[in-house]
CSV table of C-alpha atoms in Angstrom, one decimal:
chain,number,residue,atom,x,y,z
M,1,MET,CA,10.6,-55.9,-44.8
M,2,ILE,CA,13.2,-57.5,-42.3
M,3,LEU,CA,14.7,-60.9,-42.5
M,4,SER,CA,16.3,-63.0,-40.0
M,5,THR,CA,17.6,-66.5,-40.4
M,6,ASN,CA,18.7,-69.2,-37.6
M,7,PRO,CA,19.5,-72.8,-38.7
M,8,ASN,CA,15.7,-74.1,-37.8
M,9,TYR,CA,13.6,-70.9,-39.3
M,10,SER,CA,13.4,-67.8,-40.6
M,11,ILE,CA,11.5,-64.6,-39.6
M,12,PHE,CA,10.1,-62.5,-42.1
M,13,LYS,CA,8.8,-59.5,-40.7
M,14,LEU,CA,6.0,-57.2,-43.0
M,15,SER,CA,5.1,-53.8,-41.9
M,16,GLY,CA,2.6,-51.1,-43.3
M,17,SER,CA,0.1,-52.5,-45.8
M,18,ILE,CA,0.5,-55.4,-47.9
M,19,LEU,CA,-1.0,-54.3,-51.5
M,20,GLU,CA,-0.6,-55.3,-54.9
M,21,SER,CA,2.0,-52.5,-55.6
M,22,ASN,CA,4.5,-54.7,-53.3
M,23,ILE,CA,3.4,-58.1,-53.8
M,24,LYS,CA,6.5,-58.9,-56.3
M,25,GLU,CA,8.7,-58.1,-53.5
M,26,ILE,CA,6.9,-60.4,-51.1
M,27,ASP,CA,6.8,-62.9,-53.6
M,28,SER,CA,10.6,-62.4,-54.5
M,29,SER,CA,11.5,-62.7,-50.7
M,30,LEU,CA,10.0,-65.8,-50.0
M,31,ASP,CA,10.9,-67.6,-53.1
M,32,ALA,CA,14.5,-66.7,-52.1
M,33,LEU,CA,14.0,-68.3,-48.7
M,34,PHE,CA,12.3,-71.4,-50.8
M,35,ALA,CA,15.3,-71.5,-52.9
M,36,LYS,CA,17.8,-71.6,-50.3
M,37,SER,CA,16.1,-74.9,-48.8
M,38,GLN,CA,14.9,-72.4,-45.7
M,39,LYS,CA,11.7,-74.4,-45.2
M,40,ASN,CA,10.4,-73.1,-41.9
M,41,ILE,CA,9.3,-69.7,-41.9
M,42,ILE,CA,7.4,-67.1,-39.2
M,43,VAL,CA,5.7,-64.5,-41.2
M,44,ASP,CA,5.5,-61.6,-38.6
M,45,LEU,CA,2.5,-59.6,-39.3
M,46,THR,CA,2.4,-57.5,-36.0
M,47,ASP,CA,3.2,-54.4,-37.7
M,48,VAL,CA,0.6,-54.7,-41.0
M,49,ASN,CA,-2.6,-53.0,-40.9
M,50,HIS,CA,-3.8,-54.1,-44.0
M,51,ILE,CA,-3.8,-57.1,-46.5
M,52,CYS,CA,-5.5,-57.4,-49.8
M,53,SER,CA,-6.7,-60.4,-51.5
M,54,MET,CA,-3.6,-60.8,-53.1
M,55,GLY,CA,-1.4,-60.6,-50.2
M,56,LEU,CA,-3.7,-63.4,-48.8
M,57,GLY,CA,-3.3,-65.3,-52.0
M,58,ILE,CA,0.7,-65.1,-52.0
M,59,LEU,CA,0.7,-66.4,-48.2
M,60,VAL,CA,-1.5,-69.2,-49.1
M,61,ALA,CA,0.5,-70.4,-52.3
M,62,TYR,CA,3.7,-70.5,-50.1
M,63,LYS,CA,2.2,-72.0,-47.6
M,64,LYS,CA,1.0,-74.9,-50.0
M,65,LYS,CA,4.7,-74.8,-51.5
M,66,PHE,CA,6.4,-75.1,-47.9
M,67,ASN,CA,4.3,-77.7,-47.1
M,68,GLU,CA,4.7,-79.7,-50.0
M,69,SER,CA,8.6,-79.5,-49.3
M,70,SER,CA,8.1,-80.8,-45.6
M,71,GLY,CA,8.3,-77.1,-44.4
M,72,ASP,CA,5.7,-74.6,-42.9
M,73,ILE,CA,4.8,-71.1,-42.8
M,74,LYS,CA,3.5,-69.8,-39.3
M,75,LEU,CA,2.1,-66.3,-38.8
M,76,ILE,CA,2.1,-64.0,-36.1
M,77,ILE,CA,-0.9,-61.7,-35.9
M,78,TYR,CA,-1.5,-59.4,-32.9
M,79,ASP,CA,-4.0,-57.2,-34.5
M,80,ASP,CA,-7.6,-58.3,-33.9
M,81,ASP,CA,-8.8,-56.7,-37.1
M,82,LEU,CA,-6.1,-58.2,-38.8
M,83,LEU,CA,-7.0,-61.5,-37.0
M,84,GLU,CA,-11.0,-61.3,-37.9
M,85,LEU,CA,-9.8,-61.2,-41.7
M,86,PHE,CA,-8.3,-64.3,-41.5
M,87,GLU,CA,-11.1,-65.9,-39.4
M,88,ILE,CA,-13.6,-64.5,-42.1
M,89,THR,CA,-11.8,-66.2,-44.9
M,90,MET,CA,-11.4,-69.2,-42.8
M,91,LEU,CA,-7.4,-68.9,-43.3
M,92,ASP,CA,-7.2,-69.6,-39.6
M,93,LYS,CA,-7.8,-73.0,-40.2
M,94,ILE,CA,-5.1,-73.1,-42.8
M,95,PHE,CA,-2.3,-71.6,-41.0
M,96,ASN,CA,-0.5,-71.7,-37.5
M,97,ILE,CA,-1.4,-68.3,-35.9
M,98,TYR,CA,0.4,-67.0,-33.1
M,99,LYS,CA,0.1,-63.4,-30.8
M,100,ASP,CA,3.8,-63.4,-30.2
M,101,LEU,CA,6.9,-64.2,-31.7
M,102,GLU,CA,8.7,-66.1,-28.6
M,103,SER,CA,5.0,-68.4,-29.0
M,104,ALA,CA,5.6,-69.2,-32.8
M,105,GLU,CA,9.3,-69.7,-32.0
M,106,ARG,CA,9.0,-72.4,-29.5
M,107,THR,CA,7.0,-74.4,-32.0
M,108,TYR,CA,10.2,-75.0,-34.2
M,109,LYS,CA,12.5,-75.4,-31.2
M,110,THR,CA,10.7,-78.7,-30.3
């Protein structure tokens, strides 16, 4: 996991597989961002090749938590198979999904 922060948003980059075994680490990192009042997050999933159902659940839970605090979580998904997972589960209706970092960043700069 790589984290970078600037005044308008934080970028939370994940890689590999998001599995039950690493959910607690992801949960702790997102919770720390929330506690620091960093309410706008870009979760970069370009290097993620698999997300388990618990991983999807944690993203949805934090999307709700950040939205309730006038923040947002946006996703970067480049992989077509991963994007298809979000479409099949209809999570593409909940999340704003972008193909690259620059597109997601632009939405927080305006």
